[in-house]
Structures are given as structure tokens and as C-alpha cells.
Short mmCIF file of N, CA and C in Angstrom, two decimals:
data_model
loop_
_atom_site.label_atom_id
_atom_site.label_comp_id
_atom_site.label_asym_id
_atom_site.label_seq_id
_atom_site.Cartn_x
_atom_site.Cartn_y
_atom_site.Cartn_z
N MET Q 281 0.85 -1.17 0.00
CA MET Q 281 0.00 0.00 0.00
C MET Q 281 0.89 1.23 0.00
N PRO Q 282 0.81 2.02 -1.05
CA PRO Q 282 1.70 3.19 -1.15
C PRO Q 282 1.45 4.19 -0.03
N GLU Q 283 2.54 4.76 0.42
CA GLU Q 283 2.46 5.76 1.48
C GLU Q 283 2.11 7.12 0.88
N GLY Q 284 1.47 7.92 1.66
CA GLY Q 284 1.12 9.27 1.26
C GLY Q 284 1.69 10.25 2.27
N ARG Q 285 0.96 11.30 2.50
CA ARG Q 285 1.42 12.32 3.45
C ARG Q 285 0.83 12.13 4.84
N GLU Q 286 0.21 10.99 5.08
CA GLU Q 286 -0.44 10.76 6.36
C GLU Q 286 0.57 10.59 7.49
N ALA Q 287 0.11 10.92 8.71
CA ALA Q 287 0.99 10.84 9.89
C ALA Q 287 1.34 9.39 10.22
N VAL Q 288 0.41 8.47 10.01
CA VAL Q 288 0.62 7.05 10.28
C VAL Q 288 0.44 6.30 8.97
N GLY Q 289 1.46 5.53 8.59
CA GLY Q 289 1.41 4.81 7.33
C GLY Q 289 0.33 3.74 7.28
N TRP Q 290 -0.15 3.45 6.08
CA TRP Q 290 -1.19 2.44 5.89
C TRP Q 290 -0.73 1.07 6.35
N GLU Q 291 0.54 0.77 6.20
CA GLU Q 291 1.04 -0.54 6.62
C GLU Q 291 0.84 -0.75 8.12
N LYS Q 292 1.08 0.28 8.91
CA LYS Q 292 0.87 0.15 10.36
C LYS Q 292 -0.60 -0.03 10.69
N VAL Q 293 -1.46 0.68 9.98
CA VAL Q 293 -2.89 0.54 10.22
C VAL Q 293 -3.33 -0.88 9.87
N LEU Q 294 -2.84 -1.39 8.75
CA LEU Q 294 -3.19 -2.75 8.34
C LEU Q 294 -2.66 -3.78 9.33
N ARG Q 295 -1.44 -3.61 9.79
CA ARG Q 295 -0.90 -4.53 10.81
C ARG Q 295 -1.76 -4.50 12.07
N PHE Q 296 -2.15 -3.31 12.46
CA PHE Q 296 -3.01 -3.14 13.63
C PHE Q 296 -4.32 -3.90 13.46
N LEU Q 297 -4.95 -3.76 12.31
CA LEU Q 297 -6.22 -4.45 12.05
C LEU Q 297 -6.04 -5.97 12.02
N VAL Q 298 -4.96 -6.44 11.43
CA VAL Q 298 -4.71 -7.88 11.35
C VAL Q 298 -4.50 -8.46 12.74
N VAL Q 299 -3.70 -7.81 13.56
CA VAL Q 299 -3.47 -8.30 14.92
C VAL Q 299 -4.79 -8.33 15.70
N ASN Q 300 -5.60 -7.30 15.54
CA ASN Q 300 -6.89 -7.30 16.22
C ASN Q 300 -7.75 -8.47 15.77
N ARG Q 301 -7.79 -8.75 14.46
CA ARG Q 301 -8.61 -9.85 13.95
C ARG Q 301 -8.14 -11.20 14.49
N LEU Q 302 -6.83 -11.34 14.69
CA LEU Q 302 -6.30 -12.59 15.20
C LEU Q 302 -6.53 -12.77 16.70
N LEU Q 303 -6.44 -11.68 17.46
CA LEU Q 303 -6.51 -11.77 18.91
C LEU Q 303 -7.89 -11.55 19.50
N ASP Q 304 -8.60 -10.57 18.98
CA ASP Q 304 -9.87 -10.19 19.59
C ASP Q 304 -10.77 -9.53 18.55
N PRO Q 305 -11.28 -10.31 17.59
CA PRO Q 305 -12.06 -9.70 16.51
C PRO Q 305 -13.23 -8.89 17.03
N GLY Q 306 -13.39 -7.74 16.44
CA GLY Q 306 -14.49 -6.87 16.81
C GLY Q 306 -14.68 -5.83 15.74
N SER Q 307 -15.64 -4.98 15.95
CA SER Q 307 -15.91 -3.93 14.97
C SER Q 307 -14.79 -2.89 14.99
N GLU Q 308 -14.67 -2.18 13.90
CA GLU Q 308 -13.67 -1.11 13.83
C GLU Q 308 -13.98 -0.05 14.87
N PHE Q 309 -15.25 0.18 15.15
CA PHE Q 309 -15.61 1.16 16.17
C PHE Q 309 -15.11 0.73 17.54
N HIS Q 310 -15.26 -0.56 17.87
CA HIS Q 310 -14.73 -1.08 19.14
C HIS Q 310 -13.21 -0.97 19.18
N VAL Q 311 -12.57 -1.29 18.08
CA VAL Q 311 -11.10 -1.18 18.01
C VAL Q 311 -10.70 0.27 18.27
N HIS Q 312 -11.42 1.19 17.67
CA HIS Q 312 -11.13 2.62 17.83
C HIS Q 312 -11.40 3.10 19.25
N ARG Q 313 -12.53 2.72 19.82
CA ARG Q 313 -12.93 3.25 21.12
C ARG Q 313 -12.23 2.60 22.30
N GLN Q 314 -11.92 1.28 22.18
CA GLN Q 314 -11.43 0.60 23.37
C GLN Q 314 -10.22 -0.29 23.15
N TRP Q 315 -10.21 -1.10 22.10
CA TRP Q 315 -9.19 -2.13 21.99
C TRP Q 315 -7.78 -1.55 21.93
N PHE Q 316 -7.57 -0.49 21.18
CA PHE Q 316 -6.24 0.11 21.10
C PHE Q 316 -5.76 0.54 22.47
N VAL Q 317 -6.61 1.19 23.22
CA VAL Q 317 -6.26 1.69 24.55
C VAL Q 317 -5.89 0.55 25.49
N ASP Q 318 -6.58 -0.59 25.37
CA ASP Q 318 -6.35 -1.73 26.25
C ASP Q 318 -5.23 -2.65 25.77
N SER Q 319 -4.66 -2.37 24.62
CA SER Q 319 -3.63 -3.25 24.06
C SER Q 319 -2.25 -2.61 24.18
N ALA Q 320 -1.25 -3.33 23.73
CA ALA Q 320 0.12 -2.81 23.72
C ALA Q 320 0.54 -2.40 22.31
N MET Q 321 -0.44 -2.20 21.43
CA MET Q 321 -0.13 -1.90 20.03
C MET Q 321 0.63 -0.59 19.86
N GLU Q 322 0.43 0.33 20.77
CA GLU Q 322 1.18 1.60 20.70
C GLU Q 322 2.68 1.32 20.74
N GLU Q 323 3.09 0.43 21.63
CA GLU Q 323 4.50 0.06 21.75
C GLU Q 323 4.96 -0.83 20.60
N LEU Q 324 4.15 -1.82 20.27
CA LEU Q 324 4.54 -2.77 19.23
C LEU Q 324 4.69 -2.13 17.86
N LEU Q 325 3.82 -1.18 17.54
CA LEU Q 325 3.88 -0.50 16.25
C LEU Q 325 4.64 0.80 16.28
N GLU Q 326 5.09 1.18 17.47
CA GLU Q 326 5.81 2.45 17.66
C GLU Q 326 5.02 3.61 17.04
N THR Q 327 3.79 3.73 17.50
CA THR Q 327 2.91 4.78 16.99
C THR Q 327 1.98 5.24 18.11
N ASP Q 328 1.12 6.17 17.80
CA ASP Q 328 0.18 6.65 18.80
C ASP Q 328 -1.25 6.32 18.37
N PHE Q 329 -2.20 6.96 19.04
CA PHE Q 329 -3.61 6.66 18.81
C PHE Q 329 -4.06 6.94 17.38
N ALA Q 330 -3.30 7.70 16.63
CA ALA Q 330 -3.68 8.01 15.24
C ALA Q 330 -3.86 6.74 14.42
N VAL Q 331 -3.16 5.66 14.76
CA VAL Q 331 -3.29 4.40 14.03
C VAL Q 331 -4.70 3.81 14.20
N ALA Q 332 -5.38 4.18 15.27
CA ALA Q 332 -6.70 3.64 15.56
C ALA Q 332 -7.82 4.63 15.27
N GLY Q 333 -7.51 5.66 14.52
CA GLY Q 333 -8.56 6.61 14.15
C GLY Q 333 -9.68 5.89 13.41
N LYS Q 334 -10.92 6.15 13.81
CA LYS Q 334 -12.06 5.43 13.25
C LYS Q 334 -12.09 5.53 11.72
N ASP Q 335 -12.01 6.73 11.20
CA ASP Q 335 -12.04 6.90 9.74
C ASP Q 335 -10.82 6.26 9.09
N ARG Q 336 -9.69 6.30 9.77
CA ARG Q 336 -8.46 5.70 9.25
C ARG Q 336 -8.62 4.18 9.10
N LEU Q 337 -9.25 3.54 10.06
CA LEU Q 337 -9.46 2.09 10.00
C LEU Q 337 -10.35 1.73 8.82
N TYR Q 338 -11.44 2.45 8.64
CA TYR Q 338 -12.35 2.17 7.53
C TYR Q 338 -11.69 2.45 6.19
N ARG Q 339 -10.93 3.51 6.09
CA ARG Q 339 -10.23 3.82 4.83
C ARG Q 339 -9.21 2.74 4.48
N CYS Q 340 -8.56 2.21 5.50
CA CYS Q 340 -7.59 1.14 5.26
C CYS Q 340 -8.30 -0.09 4.68
N LEU Q 341 -9.45 -0.45 5.25
CA LEU Q 341 -10.20 -1.59 4.72
C LEU Q 341 -10.64 -1.33 3.28
N ASP Q 342 -11.02 -0.10 2.97
CA ASP Q 342 -11.38 0.24 1.59
C ASP Q 342 -10.19 0.05 0.65
N ARG Q 343 -9.00 0.40 1.10
CA ARG Q 343 -7.80 0.25 0.27
C ARG Q 343 -7.45 -1.23 0.07
N VAL Q 344 -7.66 -2.04 1.08
CA VAL Q 344 -7.33 -3.47 0.99
C VAL Q 344 -8.31 -4.19 0.07
N LEU Q 345 -9.53 -3.71 0.00
CA LEU Q 345 -10.57 -4.38 -0.78
C LEU Q 345 -10.17 -4.57 -2.25
N GLN Q 346 -9.46 -3.62 -2.81
CA GLN Q 346 -9.06 -3.76 -4.21
C GLN Q 346 -8.05 -4.89 -4.42
N HIS Q 347 -7.46 -5.40 -3.35
CA HIS Q 347 -6.49 -6.50 -3.43
C HIS Q 347 -7.09 -7.83 -2.96
N LYS Q 348 -8.41 -7.88 -2.81
CA LYS Q 348 -9.08 -9.03 -2.23
C LYS Q 348 -8.73 -10.34 -2.92
N GLN Q 349 -8.83 -10.42 -4.23
CA GLN Q 349 -8.57 -11.67 -4.94
C GLN Q 349 -7.12 -12.11 -4.77
N ASP Q 350 -6.17 -11.19 -4.92
CA ASP Q 350 -4.76 -11.53 -4.74
C ASP Q 350 -4.49 -12.00 -3.32
N LEU Q 351 -5.16 -11.40 -2.35
CA LEU Q 351 -4.99 -11.79 -0.96
C LEU Q 351 -5.50 -13.21 -0.73
N PHE Q 352 -6.65 -13.55 -1.32
CA PHE Q 352 -7.17 -14.91 -1.19
C PHE Q 352 -6.21 -15.94 -1.77
N VAL Q 353 -5.65 -15.64 -2.94
CA VAL Q 353 -4.71 -16.56 -3.58
C VAL Q 353 -3.47 -16.74 -2.69
N TRP Q 354 -2.96 -15.64 -2.16
CA TRP Q 354 -1.77 -15.69 -1.30
C TRP Q 354 -2.05 -16.48 -0.03
N LEU Q 355 -3.20 -16.21 0.60
CA LEU Q 355 -3.56 -16.92 1.84
C LEU Q 355 -3.74 -18.42 1.60
N LYS Q 356 -4.34 -18.78 0.47
CA LYS Q 356 -4.52 -20.19 0.14
C LYS Q 356 -3.17 -20.88 0.02
N GLN Q 357 -2.23 -20.26 -0.63
CA GLN Q 357 -0.90 -20.85 -0.79
C GLN Q 357 -0.18 -20.94 0.55
N LYS Q 358 -0.29 -19.91 1.37
CA LYS Q 358 0.32 -19.95 2.71
C LYS Q 358 -0.28 -21.08 3.55
N TRP Q 359 -1.59 -21.22 3.51
CA TRP Q 359 -2.29 -22.27 4.24
C TRP Q 359 -1.78 -23.63 3.78
N ALA Q 360 -1.64 -23.80 2.48
CA ALA Q 360 -1.15 -25.07 1.93
C ALA Q 360 0.29 -25.34 2.36
N ASP Q 361 1.13 -24.32 2.30
CA ASP Q 361 2.54 -24.48 2.67
C ASP Q 361 2.72 -24.77 4.16
N LEU Q 362 2.01 -24.06 5.00
CA LEU Q 362 2.18 -24.19 6.44
C LEU Q 362 1.53 -25.45 7.02
N PHE Q 363 0.37 -25.82 6.48
CA PHE Q 363 -0.42 -26.87 7.11
C PHE Q 363 -0.73 -28.04 6.20
N GLN Q 364 -0.10 -28.08 5.03
CA GLN Q 364 -0.35 -29.15 4.06
C GLN Q 364 -1.86 -29.33 3.84
N ALA Q 365 -2.54 -28.23 3.72
CA ALA Q 365 -3.99 -28.24 3.57
C ALA Q 365 -4.38 -28.85 2.23
N ASP Q 366 -5.50 -29.54 2.23
CA ASP Q 366 -6.04 -30.18 1.05
C ASP Q 366 -7.24 -29.37 0.58
N PHE Q 367 -7.25 -29.03 -0.69
CA PHE Q 367 -8.33 -28.22 -1.23
C PHE Q 367 -9.21 -28.99 -2.21
N GLU Q 368 -9.19 -30.32 -2.11
CA GLU Q 368 -10.02 -31.12 -3.01
C GLU Q 368 -11.49 -30.97 -2.68
N VAL Q 369 -11.81 -30.79 -1.42
CA VAL Q 369 -13.20 -30.60 -0.99
C VAL Q 369 -13.31 -29.20 -0.42
N LEU Q 370 -14.22 -28.43 -0.97
CA LEU Q 370 -14.49 -27.09 -0.47
C LEU Q 370 -15.96 -27.00 -0.11
N LEU Q 371 -16.25 -26.25 0.90
CA LEU Q 371 -17.62 -26.08 1.38
C LEU Q 371 -18.10 -24.67 1.05
N TYR Q 372 -19.35 -24.56 0.65
CA TYR Q 372 -19.94 -23.28 0.27
C TYR Q 372 -21.21 -23.08 1.08
N ASP Q 373 -21.36 -21.92 1.66
CA ASP Q 373 -22.55 -21.67 2.45
C ASP Q 373 -22.93 -20.20 2.35
N LEU Q 374 -24.20 -19.95 2.52
CA LEU Q 374 -24.71 -18.59 2.59
C LEU Q 374 -25.20 -18.32 3.99
N THR Q 375 -24.96 -17.14 4.44
CA THR Q 375 -25.54 -16.69 5.70
C THR Q 375 -25.99 -15.26 5.49
N SER Q 376 -26.68 -14.71 6.45
CA SER Q 376 -27.11 -13.33 6.32
C SER Q 376 -26.89 -12.62 7.64
N THR Q 377 -26.86 -11.34 7.55
CA THR Q 377 -26.79 -10.51 8.73
C THR Q 377 -27.76 -9.35 8.53
N TYR Q 378 -28.40 -8.93 9.59
CA TYR Q 378 -29.40 -7.87 9.46
C TYR Q 378 -28.93 -6.62 10.19
N PHE Q 379 -29.58 -5.53 9.86
CA PHE Q 379 -29.26 -4.23 10.43
C PHE Q 379 -30.48 -3.68 11.13
N GLU Q 380 -30.30 -3.20 12.33
CA GLU Q 380 -31.42 -2.61 13.05
C GLU Q 380 -31.48 -1.10 12.84
N GLY Q 381 -30.40 -0.52 12.35
CA GLY Q 381 -30.38 0.92 12.10
C GLY Q 381 -30.82 1.24 10.69
N GLU Q 382 -30.62 2.46 10.30
CA GLU Q 382 -30.98 2.88 8.96
C GLU Q 382 -29.90 2.45 7.98
N MET Q 383 -30.28 1.75 6.94
CA MET Q 383 -29.33 1.29 5.94
C MET Q 383 -29.77 1.69 4.53
N GLU Q 384 -30.61 2.69 4.41
CA GLU Q 384 -31.13 3.07 3.11
C GLU Q 384 -30.03 3.47 2.13
N ARG Q 385 -28.90 3.96 2.63
CA ARG Q 385 -27.82 4.40 1.73
C ARG Q 385 -26.94 3.25 1.27
N ASN Q 386 -27.11 2.06 1.85
CA ASN Q 386 -26.33 0.91 1.42
C ASN Q 386 -27.11 0.19 0.32
N PRO Q 387 -26.61 0.20 -0.92
CA PRO Q 387 -27.38 -0.38 -2.02
C PRO Q 387 -27.57 -1.89 -1.92
N LYS Q 388 -26.75 -2.60 -1.15
CA LYS Q 388 -26.89 -4.05 -1.02
C LYS Q 388 -27.88 -4.45 0.08
N ALA Q 389 -28.20 -3.54 0.97
CA ALA Q 389 -29.12 -3.86 2.07
C ALA Q 389 -30.54 -3.94 1.52
N LYS Q 390 -31.10 -5.13 1.56
CA LYS Q 390 -32.44 -5.39 1.00
C LYS Q 390 -33.23 -6.27 1.94
N ARG Q 391 -34.52 -6.27 1.77
CA ARG Q 391 -35.37 -7.22 2.48
C ARG Q 391 -35.40 -8.51 1.66
N GLY Q 392 -35.42 -9.64 2.35
CA GLY Q 392 -35.45 -10.92 1.68
C GLY Q 392 -35.62 -12.01 2.72
N TYR Q 393 -35.39 -13.26 2.32
CA TYR Q 393 -35.48 -14.36 3.26
C TYR Q 393 -34.46 -14.13 4.38
N SER Q 394 -34.92 -14.08 5.61
CA SER Q 394 -34.05 -13.78 6.74
C SER Q 394 -33.74 -15.06 7.51
N ARG Q 395 -32.50 -15.48 7.46
CA ARG Q 395 -32.05 -16.65 8.23
C ARG Q 395 -32.08 -16.36 9.73
N ASP Q 396 -32.14 -15.06 10.07
CA ASP Q 396 -32.17 -14.64 11.47
C ASP Q 396 -33.59 -14.42 11.98
N GLN Q 397 -34.58 -14.77 11.17
CA GLN Q 397 -35.98 -14.57 11.54
C GLN Q 397 -36.29 -13.09 11.78
N ARG Q 398 -35.67 -12.20 10.98
CA ARG Q 398 -35.91 -10.76 11.11
C ARG Q 398 -36.32 -10.17 9.76
N PRO Q 399 -37.48 -10.58 9.22
CA PRO Q 399 -37.90 -10.04 7.93
C PRO Q 399 -38.20 -8.55 7.98
N ASP Q 400 -38.29 -7.98 9.17
CA ASP Q 400 -38.56 -6.56 9.32
C ASP Q 400 -37.33 -5.69 9.10
N CYS Q 401 -36.15 -6.32 9.02
CA CYS Q 401 -34.90 -5.56 8.91
C CYS Q 401 -34.23 -5.75 7.55
N LEU Q 402 -33.53 -4.74 7.11
CA LEU Q 402 -32.70 -4.87 5.92
C LEU Q 402 -31.54 -5.80 6.25
N GLN Q 403 -31.05 -6.50 5.24
CA GLN Q 403 -29.98 -7.46 5.48
C GLN Q 403 -29.03 -7.54 4.30
N LEU Q 404 -27.90 -8.20 4.54
CA LEU Q 404 -26.93 -8.58 3.50
C LEU Q 404 -26.80 -10.08 3.53
N VAL Q 405 -26.46 -10.68 2.40
CA VAL Q 405 -26.18 -12.10 2.33
C VAL Q 405 -24.68 -12.26 2.11
N ILE Q 406 -24.08 -13.18 2.86
CA ILE Q 406 -22.64 -13.41 2.76
C ILE Q 406 -22.43 -14.84 2.29
N ALA Q 407 -21.74 -14.99 1.17
CA ALA Q 407 -21.39 -16.31 0.64
C ALA Q 407 -19.95 -16.59 1.08
N LEU Q 408 -19.70 -17.80 1.56
CA LEU Q 408 -18.40 -18.14 2.10
C LEU Q 408 -17.95 -19.50 1.56
N VAL Q 409 -16.70 -19.57 1.08
CA VAL Q 409 -16.09 -20.82 0.65
C VAL Q 409 -15.02 -21.15 1.67
N VAL Q 410 -15.10 -22.35 2.28
CA VAL Q 410 -14.14 -22.76 3.31
C VAL Q 410 -13.64 -24.17 3.02
N THR Q 411 -12.49 -24.49 3.62
CA THR Q 411 -11.97 -25.86 3.58
C THR Q 411 -12.72 -26.67 4.63
N PRO Q 412 -12.61 -28.00 4.59
CA PRO Q 412 -13.25 -28.81 5.64
C PRO Q 412 -12.74 -28.47 7.04
N ASP Q 413 -11.54 -27.87 7.14
CA ASP Q 413 -11.00 -27.45 8.43
C ASP Q 413 -11.55 -26.09 8.88
N GLY Q 414 -12.35 -25.46 8.02
CA GLY Q 414 -12.94 -24.18 8.38
C GLY Q 414 -12.12 -22.97 7.96
N PHE Q 415 -11.06 -23.17 7.19
CA PHE Q 415 -10.25 -22.04 6.73
C PHE Q 415 -10.98 -21.33 5.59
N PRO Q 416 -11.29 -20.05 5.74
CA PRO Q 416 -12.01 -19.35 4.67
C PRO Q 416 -11.09 -19.06 3.49
N LEU Q 417 -11.55 -19.40 2.31
CA LEU Q 417 -10.78 -19.16 1.10
C LEU Q 417 -11.29 -17.97 0.31
N ALA Q 418 -12.59 -17.74 0.37
CA ALA Q 418 -13.17 -16.63 -0.38
C ALA Q 418 -14.53 -16.29 0.22
N TYR Q 419 -14.95 -15.07 -0.01
CA TYR Q 419 -16.27 -14.64 0.41
C TYR Q 419 -16.79 -13.63 -0.59
N GLU Q 420 -18.05 -13.43 -0.55
CA GLU Q 420 -18.68 -12.40 -1.37
C GLU Q 420 -19.86 -11.86 -0.59
N VAL Q 421 -20.02 -10.54 -0.58
CA VAL Q 421 -21.16 -9.91 0.06
C VAL Q 421 -22.17 -9.61 -1.03
N MET Q 422 -23.39 -10.12 -0.84
CA MET Q 422 -24.43 -10.00 -1.87
C MET Q 422 -25.61 -9.21 -1.34
N ASN Q 423 -26.48 -8.84 -2.26
CA ASN Q 423 -27.71 -8.15 -1.88
C ASN Q 423 -28.50 -8.99 -0.89
N GLY Q 424 -29.21 -8.33 -0.02
CA GLY Q 424 -29.97 -9.01 1.02
C GLY Q 424 -31.11 -9.88 0.51
N ASN Q 425 -31.51 -9.69 -0.73
CA ASN Q 425 -32.58 -10.51 -1.27
C ASN Q 425 -32.06 -11.60 -2.21
N THR Q 426 -30.78 -11.95 -2.12
CA THR Q 426 -30.18 -12.99 -2.96
C THR Q 426 -30.59 -14.36 -2.44
N SER Q 427 -31.09 -15.20 -3.33
CA SER Q 427 -31.46 -16.56 -2.94
C SER Q 427 -30.35 -17.52 -3.36
N GLU Q 428 -30.31 -18.68 -2.74
CA GLU Q 428 -29.29 -19.68 -3.06
C GLU Q 428 -29.34 -20.08 -4.53
N ARG Q 429 -30.53 -20.15 -5.08
CA ARG Q 429 -30.68 -20.55 -6.49
C ARG Q 429 -29.94 -19.63 -7.43
N THR Q 430 -29.79 -18.36 -7.06
CA THR Q 430 -29.21 -17.39 -7.99
C THR Q 430 -27.70 -17.20 -7.81
N THR Q 431 -27.08 -17.90 -6.88
CA THR Q 431 -25.65 -17.69 -6.65
C THR Q 431 -24.78 -18.52 -7.57
N GLY Q 432 -25.35 -19.43 -8.30
CA GLY Q 432 -24.56 -20.25 -9.21
C GLY Q 432 -23.94 -21.45 -8.53
N MET Q 433 -24.15 -21.63 -7.23
CA MET Q 433 -23.52 -22.73 -6.50
C MET Q 433 -24.54 -23.72 -5.96
N SER Q 434 -25.80 -23.44 -6.12
CA SER Q 434 -26.83 -24.31 -5.56
C SER Q 434 -26.74 -25.71 -6.17
N GLY Q 435 -26.68 -26.72 -5.31
CA GLY Q 435 -26.69 -28.11 -5.76
C GLY Q 435 -25.37 -28.63 -6.23
N ARG Q 436 -24.30 -27.84 -6.20
CA ARG Q 436 -22.98 -28.34 -6.64
C ARG Q 436 -22.32 -29.09 -5.52
N SER Q 437 -21.46 -30.01 -5.89
CA SER Q 437 -20.74 -30.76 -4.86
C SER Q 437 -19.27 -30.74 -5.13
#
């Protein structure tokens, strides 16, 4: 991730987010409000609270998104190298998550079949491909009204 004129480089922000995901996954807002303060990341990254700026965390995720496919390929190879993982059998599943707040500005948030029994709320559908060991290889966030029949994976083995 190319550096700009920012006080804290993107690499440090990304390292911070990765460590959080490994140790104590939570929302970026939680990371911003509490996790940084309760952690030793200030010392480990040799930086200050600017690394945990709420907008900075979200912008970093936006920058990483453009590298999503390359990241999946790299992670798959690392998983294979480190753990001799077998990718002959892959599992595919859909899940959904709903929003209780206003999501009108999110174009993917739609009403549809709610796996959470919340047809009153807007939702997103998340498609996930994992190994039998549960290692995620790929994901896709879909419109909340996406049905399994339309994902192209229904009935495949």
C-alpha cells in the first residue's frame, strides 16, 4: 500500500487491524474506542492513537478491498505451505446478517429471506467458501434478497 502524506502509514494501520482480527475480533468502532487503549499496540507498532482513528481504520479496509482476490490466492498458498492443507473438498454456504439501524444508503441492504428470523430488517447475504477445516478461502457480500438458487452454486458438490 503506497504511502502518502499521512501521519501514520497504511502498513501500520493494516498490521493493527490484522493483529486485532487474530486476537480479539471486533468492529472497527470497538477497536477505535477501546481495543487500542487496552492493548500494547502503541509500543509494538511504535505509533500513537492516530493508528486507531475510526475513519483511518475504515479507509484502510477500503484500500485493501481492491487486493481481495490476490490476498485470497496468497492466503490459500500460505495455508497449503504451512499446514499441508487439502483443497479437493471445499464447502460453500450462505448466511445473512441484518441491520437494526438505517441502511437506506447501502445499495446491497435489502429485504429478503431472513435466516435470522428478522424479515422486518434490511440485510446482506454473505457467501463463504471454506476448507473442511474451516479455513475461509473466499467470500462475497451480496444483496440481502439474494437466494441460493441465484448464486450459481446451488446443488454443486
